[in-house]
mmCIF file of C-alpha atoms in Angstrom:
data_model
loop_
_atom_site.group_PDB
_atom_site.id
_atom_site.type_symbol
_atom_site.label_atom_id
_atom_site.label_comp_id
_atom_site.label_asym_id
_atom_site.label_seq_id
_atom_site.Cartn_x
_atom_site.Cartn_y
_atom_site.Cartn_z
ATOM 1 C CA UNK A 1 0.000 0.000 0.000
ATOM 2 C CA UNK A 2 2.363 2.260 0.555
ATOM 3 C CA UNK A 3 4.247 2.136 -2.273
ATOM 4 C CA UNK A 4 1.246 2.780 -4.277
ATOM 5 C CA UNK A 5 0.850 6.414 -2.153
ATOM 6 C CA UNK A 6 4.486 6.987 -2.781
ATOM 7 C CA UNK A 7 4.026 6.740 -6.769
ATOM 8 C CA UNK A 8 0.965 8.774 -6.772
ATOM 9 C CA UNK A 9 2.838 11.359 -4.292
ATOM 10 C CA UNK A 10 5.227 11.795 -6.518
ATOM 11 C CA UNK A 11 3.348 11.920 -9.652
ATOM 12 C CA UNK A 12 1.218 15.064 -8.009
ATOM 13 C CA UNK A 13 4.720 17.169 -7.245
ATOM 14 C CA UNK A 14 3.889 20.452 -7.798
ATOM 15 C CA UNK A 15 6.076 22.356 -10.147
ATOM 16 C CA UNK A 16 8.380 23.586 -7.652
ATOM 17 C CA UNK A 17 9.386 20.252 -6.355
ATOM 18 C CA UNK A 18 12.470 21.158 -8.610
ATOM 19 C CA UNK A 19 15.005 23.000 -6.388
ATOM 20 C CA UNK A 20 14.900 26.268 -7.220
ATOM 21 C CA UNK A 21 15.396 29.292 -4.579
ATOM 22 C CA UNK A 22 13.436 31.641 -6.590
ATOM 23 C CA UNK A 23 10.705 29.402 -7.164
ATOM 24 C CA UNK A 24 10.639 29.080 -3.382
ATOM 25 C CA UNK A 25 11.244 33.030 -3.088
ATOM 26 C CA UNK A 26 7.507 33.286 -3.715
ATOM 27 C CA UNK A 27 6.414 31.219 -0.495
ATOM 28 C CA UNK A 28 9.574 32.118 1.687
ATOM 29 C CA UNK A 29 10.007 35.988 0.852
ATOM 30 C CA UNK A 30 11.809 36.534 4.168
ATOM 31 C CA UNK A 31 14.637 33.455 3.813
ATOM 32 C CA UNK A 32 17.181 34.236 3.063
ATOM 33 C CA UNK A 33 18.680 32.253 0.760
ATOM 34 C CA UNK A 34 22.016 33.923 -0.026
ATOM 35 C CA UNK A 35 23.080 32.048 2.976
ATOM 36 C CA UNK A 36 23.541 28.327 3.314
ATOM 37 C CA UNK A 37 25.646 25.303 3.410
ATOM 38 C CA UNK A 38 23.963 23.151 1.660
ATOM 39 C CA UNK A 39 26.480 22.287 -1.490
ATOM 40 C CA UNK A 40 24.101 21.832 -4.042
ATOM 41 C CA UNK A 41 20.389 23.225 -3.965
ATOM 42 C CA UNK A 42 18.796 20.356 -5.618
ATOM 43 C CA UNK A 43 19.198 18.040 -2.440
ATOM 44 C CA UNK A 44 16.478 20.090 -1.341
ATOM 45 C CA UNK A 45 13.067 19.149 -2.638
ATOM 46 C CA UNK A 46 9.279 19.455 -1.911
ATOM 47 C CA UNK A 47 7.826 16.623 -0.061
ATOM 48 C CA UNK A 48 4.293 17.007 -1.491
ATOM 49 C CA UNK A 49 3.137 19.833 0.987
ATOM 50 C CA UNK A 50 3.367 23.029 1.557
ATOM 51 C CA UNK A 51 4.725 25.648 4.193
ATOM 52 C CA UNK A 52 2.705 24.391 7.454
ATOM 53 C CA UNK A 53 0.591 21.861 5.901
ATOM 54 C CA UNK A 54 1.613 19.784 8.358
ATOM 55 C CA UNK A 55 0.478 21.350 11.752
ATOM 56 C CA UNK A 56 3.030 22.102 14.238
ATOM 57 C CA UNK A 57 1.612 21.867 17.699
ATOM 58 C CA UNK A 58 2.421 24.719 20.374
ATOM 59 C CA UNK A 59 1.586 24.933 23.910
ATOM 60 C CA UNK A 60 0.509 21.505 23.884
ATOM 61 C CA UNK A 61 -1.881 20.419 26.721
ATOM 62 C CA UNK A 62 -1.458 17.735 29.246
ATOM 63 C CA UNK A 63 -3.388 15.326 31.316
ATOM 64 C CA UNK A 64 -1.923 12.598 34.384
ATOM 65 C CA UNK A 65 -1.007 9.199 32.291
ATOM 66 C CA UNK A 66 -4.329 7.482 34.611
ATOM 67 C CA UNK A 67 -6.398 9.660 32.789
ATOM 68 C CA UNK A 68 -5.234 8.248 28.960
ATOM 69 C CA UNK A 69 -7.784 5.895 28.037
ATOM 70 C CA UNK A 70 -7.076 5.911 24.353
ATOM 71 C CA UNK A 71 -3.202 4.734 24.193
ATOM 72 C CA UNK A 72 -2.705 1.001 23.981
ATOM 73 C CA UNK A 73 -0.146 -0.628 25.781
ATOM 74 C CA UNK A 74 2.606 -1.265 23.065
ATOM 75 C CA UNK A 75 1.984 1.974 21.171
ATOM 76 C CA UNK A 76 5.742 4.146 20.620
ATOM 77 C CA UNK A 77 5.650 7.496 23.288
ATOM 78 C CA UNK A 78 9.084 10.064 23.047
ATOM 79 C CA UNK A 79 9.730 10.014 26.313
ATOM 80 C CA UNK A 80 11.399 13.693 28.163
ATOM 81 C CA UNK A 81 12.427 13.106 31.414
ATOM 82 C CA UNK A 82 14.083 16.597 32.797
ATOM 83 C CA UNK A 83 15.017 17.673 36.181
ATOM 84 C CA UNK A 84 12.103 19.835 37.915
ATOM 85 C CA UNK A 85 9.192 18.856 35.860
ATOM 86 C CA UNK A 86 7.067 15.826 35.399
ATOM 87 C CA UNK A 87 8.276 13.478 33.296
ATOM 88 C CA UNK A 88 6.217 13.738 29.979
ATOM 89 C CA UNK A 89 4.942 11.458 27.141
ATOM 90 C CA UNK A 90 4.775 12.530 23.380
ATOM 91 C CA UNK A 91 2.484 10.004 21.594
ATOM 92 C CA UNK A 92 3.804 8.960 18.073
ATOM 93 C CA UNK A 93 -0.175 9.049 17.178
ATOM 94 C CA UNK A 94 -0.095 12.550 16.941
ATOM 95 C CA UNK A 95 3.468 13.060 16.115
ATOM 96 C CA UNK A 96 2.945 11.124 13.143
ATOM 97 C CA UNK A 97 0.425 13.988 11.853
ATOM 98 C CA UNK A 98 2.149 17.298 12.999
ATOM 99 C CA UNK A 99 6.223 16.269 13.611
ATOM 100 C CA UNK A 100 6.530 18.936 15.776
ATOM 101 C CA UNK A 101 5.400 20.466 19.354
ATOM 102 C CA UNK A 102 6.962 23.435 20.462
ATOM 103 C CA UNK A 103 6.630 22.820 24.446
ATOM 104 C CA UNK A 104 8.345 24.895 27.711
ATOM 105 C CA UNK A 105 9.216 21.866 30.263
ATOM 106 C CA UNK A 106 10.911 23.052 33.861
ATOM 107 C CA UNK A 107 11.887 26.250 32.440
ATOM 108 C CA UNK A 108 13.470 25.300 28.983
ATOM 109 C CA UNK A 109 11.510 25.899 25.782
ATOM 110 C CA UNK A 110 11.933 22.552 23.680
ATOM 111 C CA UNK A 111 11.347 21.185 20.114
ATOM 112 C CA UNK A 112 10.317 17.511 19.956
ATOM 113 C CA UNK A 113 10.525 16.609 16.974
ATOM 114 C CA UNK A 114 9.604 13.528 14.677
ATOM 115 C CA UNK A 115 10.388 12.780 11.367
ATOM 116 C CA UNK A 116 8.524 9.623 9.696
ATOM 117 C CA UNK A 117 9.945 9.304 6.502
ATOM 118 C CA UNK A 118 13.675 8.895 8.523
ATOM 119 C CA UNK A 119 12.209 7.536 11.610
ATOM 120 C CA UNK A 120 14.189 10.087 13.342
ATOM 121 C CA UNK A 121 12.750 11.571 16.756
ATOM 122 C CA UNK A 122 15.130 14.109 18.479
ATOM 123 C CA UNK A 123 14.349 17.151 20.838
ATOM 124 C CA UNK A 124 15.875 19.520 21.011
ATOM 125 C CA UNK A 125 16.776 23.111 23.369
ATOM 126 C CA UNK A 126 14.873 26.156 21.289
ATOM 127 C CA UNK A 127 16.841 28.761 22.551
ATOM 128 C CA UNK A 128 20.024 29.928 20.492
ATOM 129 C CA UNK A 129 22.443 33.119 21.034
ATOM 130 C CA UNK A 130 20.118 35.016 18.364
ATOM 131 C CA UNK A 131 16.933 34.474 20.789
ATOM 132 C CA UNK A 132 14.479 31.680 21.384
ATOM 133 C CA UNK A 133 12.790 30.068 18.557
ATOM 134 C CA UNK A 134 9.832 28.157 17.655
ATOM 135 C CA UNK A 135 9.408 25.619 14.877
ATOM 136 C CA UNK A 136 6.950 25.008 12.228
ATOM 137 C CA UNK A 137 7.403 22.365 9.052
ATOM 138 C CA UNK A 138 8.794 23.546 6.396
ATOM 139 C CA UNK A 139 7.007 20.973 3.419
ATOM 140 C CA UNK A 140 10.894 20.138 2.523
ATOM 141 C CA UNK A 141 12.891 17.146 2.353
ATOM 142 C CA UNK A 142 16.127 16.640 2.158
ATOM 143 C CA UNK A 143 17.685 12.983 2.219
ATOM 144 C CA UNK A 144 14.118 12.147 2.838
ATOM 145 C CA UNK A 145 14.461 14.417 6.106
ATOM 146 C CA UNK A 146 12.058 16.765 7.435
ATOM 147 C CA UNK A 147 13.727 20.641 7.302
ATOM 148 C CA UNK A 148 12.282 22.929 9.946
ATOM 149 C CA UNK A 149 11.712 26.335 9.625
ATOM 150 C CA UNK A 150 12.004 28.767 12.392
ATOM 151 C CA UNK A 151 9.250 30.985 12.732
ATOM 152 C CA UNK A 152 11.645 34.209 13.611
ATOM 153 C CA UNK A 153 13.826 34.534 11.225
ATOM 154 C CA UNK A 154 12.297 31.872 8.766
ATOM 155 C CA UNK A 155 15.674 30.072 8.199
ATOM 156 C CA UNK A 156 15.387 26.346 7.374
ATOM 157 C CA UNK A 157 16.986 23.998 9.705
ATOM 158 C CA UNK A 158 17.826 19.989 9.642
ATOM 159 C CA UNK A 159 15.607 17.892 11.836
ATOM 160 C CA UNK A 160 18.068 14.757 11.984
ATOM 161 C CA UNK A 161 21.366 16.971 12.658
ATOM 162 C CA UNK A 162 19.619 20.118 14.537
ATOM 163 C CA UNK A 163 21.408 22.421 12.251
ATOM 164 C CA UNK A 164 20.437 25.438 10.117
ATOM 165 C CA UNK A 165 20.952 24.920 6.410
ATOM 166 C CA UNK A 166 19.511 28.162 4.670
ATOM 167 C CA UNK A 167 18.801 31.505 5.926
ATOM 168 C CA UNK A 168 20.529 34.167 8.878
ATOM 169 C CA UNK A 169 20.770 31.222 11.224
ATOM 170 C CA UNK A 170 23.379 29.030 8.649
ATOM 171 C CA UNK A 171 25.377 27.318 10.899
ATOM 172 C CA UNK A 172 23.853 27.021 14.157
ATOM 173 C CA UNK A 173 23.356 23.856 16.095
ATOM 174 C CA UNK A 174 20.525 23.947 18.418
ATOM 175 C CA UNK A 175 21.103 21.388 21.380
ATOM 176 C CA UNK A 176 20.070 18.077 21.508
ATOM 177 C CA UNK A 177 18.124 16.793 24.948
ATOM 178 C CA UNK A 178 18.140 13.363 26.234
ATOM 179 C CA UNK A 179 14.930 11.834 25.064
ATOM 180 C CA UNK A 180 13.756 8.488 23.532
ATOM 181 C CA UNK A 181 11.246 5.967 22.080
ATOM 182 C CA UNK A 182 9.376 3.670 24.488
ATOM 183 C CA UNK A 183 6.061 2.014 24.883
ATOM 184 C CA UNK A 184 2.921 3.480 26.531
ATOM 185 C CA UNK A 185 3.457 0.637 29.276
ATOM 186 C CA UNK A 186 7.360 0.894 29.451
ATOM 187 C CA UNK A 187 6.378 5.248 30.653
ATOM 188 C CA UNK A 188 3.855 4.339 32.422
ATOM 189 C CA UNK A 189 5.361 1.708 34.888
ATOM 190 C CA UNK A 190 7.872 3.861 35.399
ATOM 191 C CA UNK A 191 6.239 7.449 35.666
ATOM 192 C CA UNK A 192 2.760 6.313 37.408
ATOM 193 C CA UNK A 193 2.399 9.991 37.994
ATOM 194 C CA UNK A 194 3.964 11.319 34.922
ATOM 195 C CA UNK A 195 2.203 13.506 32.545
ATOM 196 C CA UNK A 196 1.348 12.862 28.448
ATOM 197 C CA UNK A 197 0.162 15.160 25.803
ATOM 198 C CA UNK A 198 -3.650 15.686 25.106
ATOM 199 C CA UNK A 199 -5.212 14.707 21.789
ATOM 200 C CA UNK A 200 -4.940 17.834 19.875
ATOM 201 C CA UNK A 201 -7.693 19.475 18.472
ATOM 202 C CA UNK A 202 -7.294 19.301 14.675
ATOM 203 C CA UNK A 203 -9.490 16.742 12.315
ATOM 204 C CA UNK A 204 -7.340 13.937 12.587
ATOM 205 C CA UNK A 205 -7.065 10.059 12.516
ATOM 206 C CA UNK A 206 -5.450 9.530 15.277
ATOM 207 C CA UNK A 207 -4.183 5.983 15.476
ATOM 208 C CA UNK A 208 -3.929 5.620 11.978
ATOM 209 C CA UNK A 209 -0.456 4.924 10.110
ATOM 210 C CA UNK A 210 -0.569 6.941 7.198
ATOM 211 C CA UNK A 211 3.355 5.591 6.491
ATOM 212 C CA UNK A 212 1.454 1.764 6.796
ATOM 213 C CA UNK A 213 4.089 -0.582 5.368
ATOM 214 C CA UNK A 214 6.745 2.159 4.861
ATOM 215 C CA UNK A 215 9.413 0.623 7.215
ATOM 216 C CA UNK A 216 9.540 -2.928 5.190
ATOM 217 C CA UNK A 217 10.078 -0.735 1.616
ATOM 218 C CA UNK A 218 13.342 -1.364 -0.185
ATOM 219 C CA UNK A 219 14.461 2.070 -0.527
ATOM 220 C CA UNK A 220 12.905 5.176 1.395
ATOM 221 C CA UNK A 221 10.722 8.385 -0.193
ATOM 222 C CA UNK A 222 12.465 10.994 -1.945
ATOM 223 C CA UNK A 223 16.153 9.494 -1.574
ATOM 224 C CA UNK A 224 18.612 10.300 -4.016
ATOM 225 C CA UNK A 225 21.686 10.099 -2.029
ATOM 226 C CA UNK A 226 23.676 6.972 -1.826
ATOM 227 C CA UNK A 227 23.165 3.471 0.252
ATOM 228 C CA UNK A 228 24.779 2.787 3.361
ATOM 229 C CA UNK A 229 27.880 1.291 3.385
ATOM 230 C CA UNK A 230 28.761 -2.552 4.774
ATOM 231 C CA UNK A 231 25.662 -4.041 3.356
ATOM 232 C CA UNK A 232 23.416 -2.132 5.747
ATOM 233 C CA UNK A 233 19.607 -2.167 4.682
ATOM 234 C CA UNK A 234 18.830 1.443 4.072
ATOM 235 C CA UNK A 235 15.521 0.641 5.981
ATOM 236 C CA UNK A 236 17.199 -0.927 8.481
ATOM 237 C CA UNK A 237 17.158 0.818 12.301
ATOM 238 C CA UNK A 238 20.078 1.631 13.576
ATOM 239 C CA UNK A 239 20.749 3.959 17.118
ATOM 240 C CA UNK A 240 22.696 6.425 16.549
ATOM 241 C CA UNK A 241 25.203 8.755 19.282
ATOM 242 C CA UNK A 242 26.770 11.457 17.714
ATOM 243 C CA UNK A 243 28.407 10.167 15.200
ATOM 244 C CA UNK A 244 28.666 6.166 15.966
ATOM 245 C CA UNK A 245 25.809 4.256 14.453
ATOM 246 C CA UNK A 246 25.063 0.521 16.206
ATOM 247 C CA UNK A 247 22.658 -1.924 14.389
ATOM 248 C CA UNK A 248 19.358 -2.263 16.061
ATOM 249 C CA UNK A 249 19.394 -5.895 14.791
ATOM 250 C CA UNK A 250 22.730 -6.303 16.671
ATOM 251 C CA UNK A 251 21.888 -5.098 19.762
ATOM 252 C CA UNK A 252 18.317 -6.435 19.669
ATOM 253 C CA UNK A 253 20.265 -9.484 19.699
ATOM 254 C CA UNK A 254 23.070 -8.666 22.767
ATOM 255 C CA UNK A 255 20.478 -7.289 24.572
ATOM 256 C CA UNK A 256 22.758 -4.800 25.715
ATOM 257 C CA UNK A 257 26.360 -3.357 24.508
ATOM 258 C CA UNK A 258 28.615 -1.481 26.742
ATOM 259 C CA UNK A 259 31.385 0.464 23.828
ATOM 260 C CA UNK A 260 32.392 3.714 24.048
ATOM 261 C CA UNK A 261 31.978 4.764 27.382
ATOM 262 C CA UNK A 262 27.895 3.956 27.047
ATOM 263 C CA UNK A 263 25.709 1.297 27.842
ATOM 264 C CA UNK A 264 22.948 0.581 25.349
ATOM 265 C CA UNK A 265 20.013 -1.870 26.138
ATOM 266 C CA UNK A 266 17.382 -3.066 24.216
ATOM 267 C CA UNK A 267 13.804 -4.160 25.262
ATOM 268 C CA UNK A 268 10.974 -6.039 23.638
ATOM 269 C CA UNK A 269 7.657 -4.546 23.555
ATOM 270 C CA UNK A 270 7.127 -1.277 21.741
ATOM 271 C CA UNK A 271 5.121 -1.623 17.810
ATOM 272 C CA UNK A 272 6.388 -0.220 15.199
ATOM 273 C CA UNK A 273 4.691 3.490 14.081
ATOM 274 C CA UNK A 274 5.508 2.874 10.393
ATOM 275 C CA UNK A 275 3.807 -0.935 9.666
ATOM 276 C CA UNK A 276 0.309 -1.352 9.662
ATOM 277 C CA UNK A 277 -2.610 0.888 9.008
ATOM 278 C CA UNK A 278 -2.690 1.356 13.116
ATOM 279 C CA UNK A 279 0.315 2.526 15.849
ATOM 280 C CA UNK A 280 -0.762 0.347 18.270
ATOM 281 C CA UNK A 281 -0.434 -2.905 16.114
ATOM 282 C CA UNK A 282 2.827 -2.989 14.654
ATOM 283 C CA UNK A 283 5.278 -5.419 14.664
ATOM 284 C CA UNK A 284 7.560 -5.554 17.858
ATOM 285 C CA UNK A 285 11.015 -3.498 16.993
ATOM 286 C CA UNK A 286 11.701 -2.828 20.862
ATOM 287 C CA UNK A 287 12.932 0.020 23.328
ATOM 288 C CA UNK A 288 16.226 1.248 23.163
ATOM 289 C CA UNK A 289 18.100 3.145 26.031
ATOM 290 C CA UNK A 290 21.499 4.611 26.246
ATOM 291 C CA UNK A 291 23.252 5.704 29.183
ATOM 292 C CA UNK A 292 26.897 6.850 30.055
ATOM 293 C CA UNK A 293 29.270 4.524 32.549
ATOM 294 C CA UNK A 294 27.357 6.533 35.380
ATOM 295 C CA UNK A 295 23.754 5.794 34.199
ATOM 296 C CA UNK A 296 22.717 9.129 32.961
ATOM 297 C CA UNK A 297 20.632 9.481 30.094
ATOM 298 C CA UNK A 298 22.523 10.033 26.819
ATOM 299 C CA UNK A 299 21.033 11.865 23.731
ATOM 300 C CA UNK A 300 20.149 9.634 20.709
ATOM 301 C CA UNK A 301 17.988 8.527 18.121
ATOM 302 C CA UNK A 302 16.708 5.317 16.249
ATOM 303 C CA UNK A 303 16.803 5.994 12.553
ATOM 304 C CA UNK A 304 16.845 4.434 9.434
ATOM 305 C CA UNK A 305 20.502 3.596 7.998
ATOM 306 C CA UNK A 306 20.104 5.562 5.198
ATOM 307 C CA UNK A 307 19.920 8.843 6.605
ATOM 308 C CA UNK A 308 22.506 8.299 9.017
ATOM 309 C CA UNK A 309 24.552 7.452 5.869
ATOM 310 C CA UNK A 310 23.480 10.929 4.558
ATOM 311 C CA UNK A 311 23.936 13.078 7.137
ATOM 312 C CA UNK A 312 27.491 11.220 8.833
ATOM 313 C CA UNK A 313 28.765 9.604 5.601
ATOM 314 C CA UNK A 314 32.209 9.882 7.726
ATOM 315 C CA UNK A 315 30.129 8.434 10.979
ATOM 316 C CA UNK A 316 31.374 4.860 12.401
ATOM 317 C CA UNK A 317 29.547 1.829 12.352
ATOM 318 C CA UNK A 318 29.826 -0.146 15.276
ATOM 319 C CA UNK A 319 29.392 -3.767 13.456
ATOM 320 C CA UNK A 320 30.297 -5.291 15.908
#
């Protein structure tokens, strides 16, 4: 099924799918794109939408995890856990449909942000030297990657790296904030009292998999770059820290992998967001936690092999 939506995606491009800054000029009249570091414009393309047709959320609302009737046991959560707040719950079923929420948690304004088409969820710290921002999507790809857009100074940023690509902000990094991918049962048994976002209030399936079958497809959406190196399935999960990259498949296996000064476990239990038509009936891919040597959470982020190829083609595999 869905690589029947892909084809008729594609086939309904609009004209300005080609990259072309002053075809985009007309929709983004304050980027500017004079700036960037991008090498060549055409890795940028149109995913099919336009600027905000995918939702992002802000202010999000909250309720106490007893009070969530609607998530099922095994469906995927991005977990924030941060010192002086309630730990919090993101569910995929609505990250799927919007990608971002722009949220303030003890203090800190954050992005959490998901990206389908890379099965990349980071979050990230919204506040940079220039001022604090807030996100919105952007209706760009590149390597099959959501780009952002900042709302302030409407410069286009990388959701996978954190980094602005086009615009005043070229070259910043926002930081990246220990968060992850777990069950609805994994954060509730351990945050009984922990909080998770409300449904939102747009006309939405919730539940549904729009992606349904995308994470079993030979080659991803709108990828032009190359395939990952050592044999690596460019569908295939791996969990990437900073620039290492260890095979979910491997350490699904080990069940945990201490390299590196970190400790990475895997646990059975969580569905896949990107198999069938609904979240909460996937196929099992597990949990994956990383810590440091002293058990504090470490930044990372599950994503497909083919994007971690495109974004750290000098980025180590850890094979084994």
């Amino acid at each position: 099924m869905f690589r029947s939506l892909l084809l008729c995606m594609a086939l309904l491009l609009p004209p300005g799918a080609a990259a072309d800054p002053n075809v985009w000029k007309r929709e983004w009249p304050q980027t500017d794109f004079s700036r960037t570091n991008v090498p060549e414009w055409r890795q940028i393309r149109s995913g099919g939408v336009g600027k905000d047709a995918i939702p992002a959320l802000d202010k999000p609302q909250f309720v106490a995890t007893a009070k969530a009737r609607r998530l099922k046991p095994r469906e995927p959560v991005i977990t924030l856990e941060m010192d002086g707040a309630k730990p919090r719950a993101y569910p995929l079923r609505y990250l799927t449909w919007h990608e971002i929420v722009n949220d303030v948690v003890a203090g800190i304004p954050v992005a959490v942000t998901y990206c389908p088409l890379c099965n990349s969820a980071v979050t990230f710290d919204r506040r940079t030297a220039a001022g604090t921002l807030s996100f919105g999507v952007s209706g760009k790809l590149r390597f099959s990657d959501m780009v952002m857009y900042d709302r302030e100074s409407q410069s286009w940023w990388q959701q996978a790296t954190g980094t602005s690509i086009v615009g005043r902000m070229t070259g910043v990094q926002l930081k990246t904030l220990p968060s992850w991918v777990e069950s609805w049962q994994e954060f509730t048994e351990r945050n009984p009292d922990g909080l998770v976002m409300a449904e939102p209030g747009w006309n939405r399936d919730y539940g549904r998999n729009p992606y349904r079958g995308y994470d079993t497809a030979k080659w991803p959406f709108l990828y032009d770059g190359s395939p990952p190196p050592h044999g690596m399935a460019p569908m295939a999960r791996v969990v990437r820290v900073g620039s290492r990259a260890w095979p979910m498949e491997r350490l699904a296996q080990e069940g945990e992998i201490r390299e590196a000064g970190l400790v990475l476990s895997w646990r059975a239990g969580q569905a896949s967001a990107l198999d069938t038509g609904r979240l909460a009936q996937g196929r099992d891919i597990g949990s994956v936690r990383v810590r440091d040597a002293q058990g504090r959470n470490i930044a990372h982020d599950v994503m497909f092999a083919f994007a971690f190829h495109a974004f750290w083609p000098d980025g180590r595999w850890m094979l084994k």
